[in-house]
Short mmCIF file of C-alpha atoms in Angstrom, two decimals:
data_model
loop_
_atom_site.label_atom_id
_atom_site.label_comp_id
_atom_site.label_asym_id
_atom_site.label_seq_id
_atom_site.Cartn_x
_atom_site.Cartn_y
_atom_site.Cartn_z
CA GLN A 15 23.03 -10.88 -11.66
CA GLN A 16 20.97 -8.43 -13.62
CA GLN A 17 19.74 -5.68 -11.32
CA VAL A 18 18.43 -2.16 -11.51
CA LYS A 19 18.62 -0.19 -8.28
CA GLN A 20 16.19 2.72 -7.86
CA SER A 21 16.08 5.52 -5.32
CA PRO A 22 14.46 7.09 -3.44
CA GLN A 23 11.72 4.70 -2.38
CA SER A 24 9.34 7.62 -1.86
CA LEU A 25 9.44 11.32 -2.65
CA ILE A 26 7.37 14.31 -1.64
CA VAL A 27 7.66 17.44 -3.75
CA GLN A 28 5.88 20.78 -3.68
CA LYS A 29 3.80 21.75 -6.68
CA GLY A 30 6.03 23.46 -9.21
CA GLY A 31 9.16 21.80 -7.88
CA ILE A 32 11.54 19.34 -9.54
CA SER A 33 11.19 15.62 -8.86
CA ILE A 34 14.35 13.58 -9.33
CA ILE A 35 14.49 9.78 -9.36
CA ASN A 36 17.74 7.91 -9.78
CA CYS A 37 18.57 4.45 -11.09
CA ALA A 38 21.77 2.46 -11.43
CA TYR A 39 22.52 -0.83 -13.12
CA GLU A 40 25.34 -3.32 -12.81
CA ASN A 41 25.12 -5.41 -15.95
CA THR A 42 26.09 -3.84 -19.24
CA ALA A 43 23.90 -6.14 -21.30
CA PHE A 44 21.05 -3.64 -21.49
CA ASP A 45 20.17 -1.68 -24.62
CA TYR A 46 16.99 0.22 -23.78
CA PHE A 47 15.99 2.12 -20.67
CA PRO A 48 12.30 2.98 -20.31
CA TRP A 49 10.54 4.75 -17.46
CA TYR A 50 7.01 3.73 -16.55
CA GLN A 51 4.35 5.63 -14.62
CA GLN A 52 1.74 3.68 -12.73
CA PHE A 53 -1.40 5.00 -11.05
CA PRO A 54 -3.20 2.91 -8.41
CA GLY A 55 -5.27 0.15 -9.97
CA LYS A 56 -3.80 0.71 -13.43
CA GLY A 57 -1.13 -0.95 -15.51
CA PRO A 58 2.25 0.77 -16.03
CA ALA A 59 2.36 3.24 -18.91
CA LEU A 60 5.51 4.25 -20.76
CA LEU A 61 6.55 7.77 -19.85
CA ILE A 62 9.82 8.22 -21.68
CA ALA A 63 12.68 5.98 -22.80
CA ILE A 64 16.32 6.32 -23.80
CA ARG A 65 18.97 4.27 -25.59
CA PRO A 66 22.53 4.06 -24.18
CA ASP A 67 24.06 6.01 -27.06
CA VAL A 68 22.14 9.15 -26.00
CA SER A 69 23.04 11.19 -22.90
CA GLU A 70 19.80 13.10 -22.50
CA LYS A 71 16.25 13.00 -23.76
CA LYS A 72 13.53 15.51 -23.05
CA GLU A 73 9.80 15.20 -23.62
CA GLY A 74 7.77 18.06 -22.25
CA ARG A 75 8.34 18.30 -18.49
CA PHE A 76 10.12 14.93 -18.38
CA THR A 77 13.86 14.51 -18.95
CA ILE A 78 16.05 11.42 -18.78
CA SER A 79 19.75 11.87 -18.14
CA PHE A 80 21.96 8.88 -18.95
CA ASN A 81 25.56 8.33 -17.84
CA LYS A 82 26.84 5.22 -19.58
CA SER A 83 30.27 5.17 -17.91
CA ALA A 84 28.74 5.42 -14.44
CA LYS A 85 25.89 3.04 -15.34
CA GLN A 86 23.39 5.50 -13.98
CA PHE A 87 20.29 7.19 -15.31
CA SER A 88 17.76 9.53 -13.82
CA LEU A 89 14.33 11.01 -14.41
CA HIS A 90 13.67 14.69 -13.83
CA ILE A 91 10.10 15.96 -13.67
CA MET A 92 10.05 19.72 -14.00
CA ASP A 93 7.20 21.86 -12.66
CA SER A 94 5.77 18.85 -10.83
CA GLN A 95 1.99 18.78 -10.57
CA PRO A 96 -0.40 16.94 -8.22
CA GLY A 97 -1.49 14.85 -11.23
CA ASP A 98 2.07 13.49 -11.41
CA SER A 99 1.52 11.71 -8.10
CA ALA A 100 2.07 8.07 -8.99
CA THR A 101 4.61 5.28 -8.75
CA TYR A 102 7.52 5.52 -11.18
CA PHE A 103 9.57 2.54 -12.30
CA CYS A 104 12.84 2.71 -14.14
CA ALA A 105 13.64 -0.34 -16.23
CA ALA A 106 16.31 -1.85 -18.43
CA ARG A 107 15.77 -4.13 -21.36
CA VAL A 108 18.15 -7.06 -21.82
CA THR A 109 20.02 -6.80 -25.10
CA GLY A 110 18.60 -8.94 -27.88
CA GLY A 111 15.85 -10.36 -25.72
CA PHE A 112 12.41 -9.75 -24.36
CA LYS A 113 13.24 -9.48 -20.71
CA THR A 114 12.90 -6.14 -18.93
CA ILE A 115 14.33 -5.66 -15.46
CA PHE A 116 12.39 -3.18 -13.32
CA GLY A 117 13.64 -1.03 -10.47
CA ALA A 118 11.82 -1.27 -7.15
CA GLY A 119 9.75 1.85 -7.83
CA THR A 120 9.44 5.36 -6.41
CA ARG A 121 6.19 6.60 -4.97
CA LEU A 122 5.92 10.30 -5.80
CA PHE A 123 3.53 12.62 -4.03
CA VAL A 124 3.22 16.20 -5.25
CA LYS A 125 1.72 18.54 -2.68
CA ALA A 126 -0.68 21.17 -3.98
CA ASP B 19 -5.80 1.11 -31.59
CA THR B 20 -2.97 1.29 -29.06
CA GLU B 21 -4.66 -0.61 -26.33
CA VAL B 22 -4.13 -3.88 -24.52
CA THR B 23 -7.34 -5.15 -22.96
CA GLN B 24 -7.66 -7.63 -20.13
CA THR B 25 -10.63 -9.50 -18.75
CA PRO B 26 -11.87 -9.88 -16.14
CA LYS B 27 -10.89 -6.77 -14.18
CA HIS B 28 -11.36 -8.58 -10.88
CA LEU B 29 -11.43 -12.27 -10.03
CA VAL B 30 -12.01 -14.09 -6.77
CA MET B 31 -11.37 -17.82 -6.76
CA GLY B 32 -11.00 -20.67 -4.34
CA MET B 33 -7.95 -22.87 -4.21
CA THR B 34 -9.74 -25.70 -6.03
CA ASN B 35 -11.15 -23.57 -8.85
CA LYS B 36 -10.05 -23.37 -12.45
CA LYS B 37 -10.20 -19.97 -14.09
CA SER B 38 -8.65 -18.15 -17.03
CA LEU B 39 -7.40 -14.64 -17.62
CA LYS B 40 -7.66 -13.17 -21.09
CA CYS B 41 -5.58 -10.56 -22.87
CA GLU B 42 -6.11 -9.06 -26.30
CA GLN B 43 -4.26 -6.57 -28.50
CA HIS B 44 -4.89 -5.40 -32.06
CA MET B 45 -1.69 -3.46 -32.66
CA GLY B 46 -0.11 -6.20 -34.72
CA HIS B 47 2.41 -6.90 -31.99
CA ARG B 48 4.15 -10.25 -32.15
CA ALA B 49 5.41 -10.47 -28.57
CA MET B 50 3.08 -10.82 -25.59
CA TYR B 51 3.89 -11.05 -21.90
CA TRP B 52 2.40 -12.02 -18.58
CA TYR B 53 3.59 -10.24 -15.44
CA LYS B 54 2.64 -10.63 -11.80
CA GLN B 55 2.67 -7.57 -9.56
CA LYS B 56 2.30 -7.62 -5.80
CA ALA B 57 1.35 -4.47 -3.92
CA LYS B 58 4.10 -1.84 -3.79
CA LYS B 59 6.41 -4.02 -5.89
CA PRO B 60 7.55 -3.88 -9.51
CA PRO B 61 6.08 -6.20 -12.15
CA GLU B 62 7.70 -9.64 -12.26
CA LEU B 63 7.96 -11.37 -15.61
CA MET B 64 6.22 -14.74 -15.83
CA PHE B 65 6.00 -15.69 -19.51
CA VAL B 66 6.84 -14.30 -22.92
CA TYR B 67 5.37 -15.43 -26.21
CA SER B 68 7.15 -14.44 -29.38
CA TYR B 69 5.39 -15.13 -32.67
CA GLU B 70 2.94 -17.33 -30.77
CA LYS B 71 5.67 -19.55 -29.33
CA LEU B 72 6.65 -19.63 -25.69
CA SER B 73 9.97 -17.82 -25.52
CA ILE B 74 10.48 -17.29 -21.79
CA ASN B 75 9.14 -19.13 -18.76
CA GLU B 76 10.56 -17.61 -15.61
CA SER B 77 10.30 -20.86 -13.63
CA VAL B 78 6.64 -20.24 -12.92
CA PRO B 79 4.76 -22.99 -11.00
CA SER B 80 2.72 -25.30 -13.21
CA ARG B 81 -0.52 -24.11 -11.62
CA PHE B 82 -0.13 -21.21 -14.07
CA SER B 83 -0.50 -22.30 -17.68
CA PRO B 84 -0.15 -19.79 -20.53
CA GLU B 85 -1.68 -20.16 -23.95
CA CYS B 86 -1.36 -18.07 -27.10
CA PRO B 87 -4.15 -19.12 -29.50
CA ASN B 88 -3.20 -16.49 -32.10
CA SER B 89 -1.11 -13.35 -32.46
CA SER B 90 -3.76 -11.14 -30.84
CA LEU B 91 -4.76 -13.27 -27.87
CA LEU B 92 -3.01 -14.44 -24.75
CA ASN B 93 -4.58 -16.52 -22.00
CA LEU B 94 -3.41 -17.50 -18.55
CA HIS B 95 -5.09 -20.60 -17.16
CA LEU B 96 -5.19 -20.88 -13.40
CA HIS B 97 -5.66 -24.05 -11.39
CA ALA B 98 -5.16 -24.95 -7.73
CA LEU B 99 -3.77 -21.55 -6.83
CA GLN B 100 -2.54 -20.58 -3.41
CA PRO B 101 -3.48 -17.45 -1.41
CA GLU B 102 0.03 -16.08 -2.02
CA ASP B 103 -0.81 -16.01 -5.73
CA SER B 104 -3.18 -13.11 -5.07
CA ALA B 105 -1.83 -10.19 -7.08
CA LEU B 106 -2.38 -7.92 -10.07
CA TYR B 107 -1.75 -9.88 -13.27
CA LEU B 108 -0.59 -7.69 -16.10
CA CYS B 109 -0.48 -8.47 -19.78
CA ALA B 110 1.77 -6.53 -22.13
CA SER B 111 2.70 -6.57 -25.79
CA SER B 112 5.51 -5.22 -27.96
CA PRO B 113 6.14 -5.17 -31.70
CA GLY B 114 8.43 -8.18 -31.61
CA THR B 115 12.08 -7.26 -31.31
CA SER B 116 14.25 -5.84 -28.57
CA ARG B 117 14.63 -2.10 -27.90
CA GLU B 118 10.90 -1.69 -28.09
CA THR B 119 8.30 -0.35 -25.76
CA GLN B 120 6.01 -2.75 -23.99
CA TYR B 121 2.39 -1.65 -23.76
CA PHE B 122 0.65 -2.81 -20.63
CA GLY B 123 -2.99 -3.63 -20.07
CA PRO B 124 -4.87 -2.47 -16.96
CA GLY B 125 -4.44 -5.83 -15.26
CA THR B 126 -6.65 -8.38 -13.56
CA ARG B 127 -6.83 -8.12 -9.78
CA LEU B 128 -6.85 -11.72 -8.51
CA LEU B 129 -7.79 -12.78 -5.00
CA VAL B 130 -7.32 -16.42 -4.02
CA LEU B 131 -9.26 -17.52 -0.96
#
């Protein structure tokens, strides 16, 4: 079964702190791993994405770390800001297809 | 233009009504998707159209009927829905092959009474 497991379910971080969200997958038939940010009442928006042949990708305050052998990947948000408060979904795209499997989501709250 | 638009933003319908949701993109994308999202849950894939042909149907009940009139438009026709179908319906598009980002619209908030 194709699954992506995401943790924690919710996260509270002080302003300026580091937010860390972890995901793990079981099936190796994935070839693209995007992270989406969703604000209430809005559609998900791509935050950052990584391919399995790369171990780390950084874009501004957002970094993805990818461990292919462990089938794990994580999102680090440096210098977290109240405006980062949102729900974050990790996802994995099925190789050669159009199907994307989403993690359950992490609700992040950054305290001012 | 990197936007996926959806209309209406909100929809309230009775169980005997027929309504349609509309999605539009002008990015030249050749794959378009319908997702259903319940509160505090991730999006669930319903349908995928690739080059205007239905590519994936995730065993969705027949009361949901997708239509792709052209490469820029995607409709979702609704008929005889149930209250449990109340959700945020999201449309997305992607260029047309795997390993590509999906761009989501803002969604239509549907309430079935």
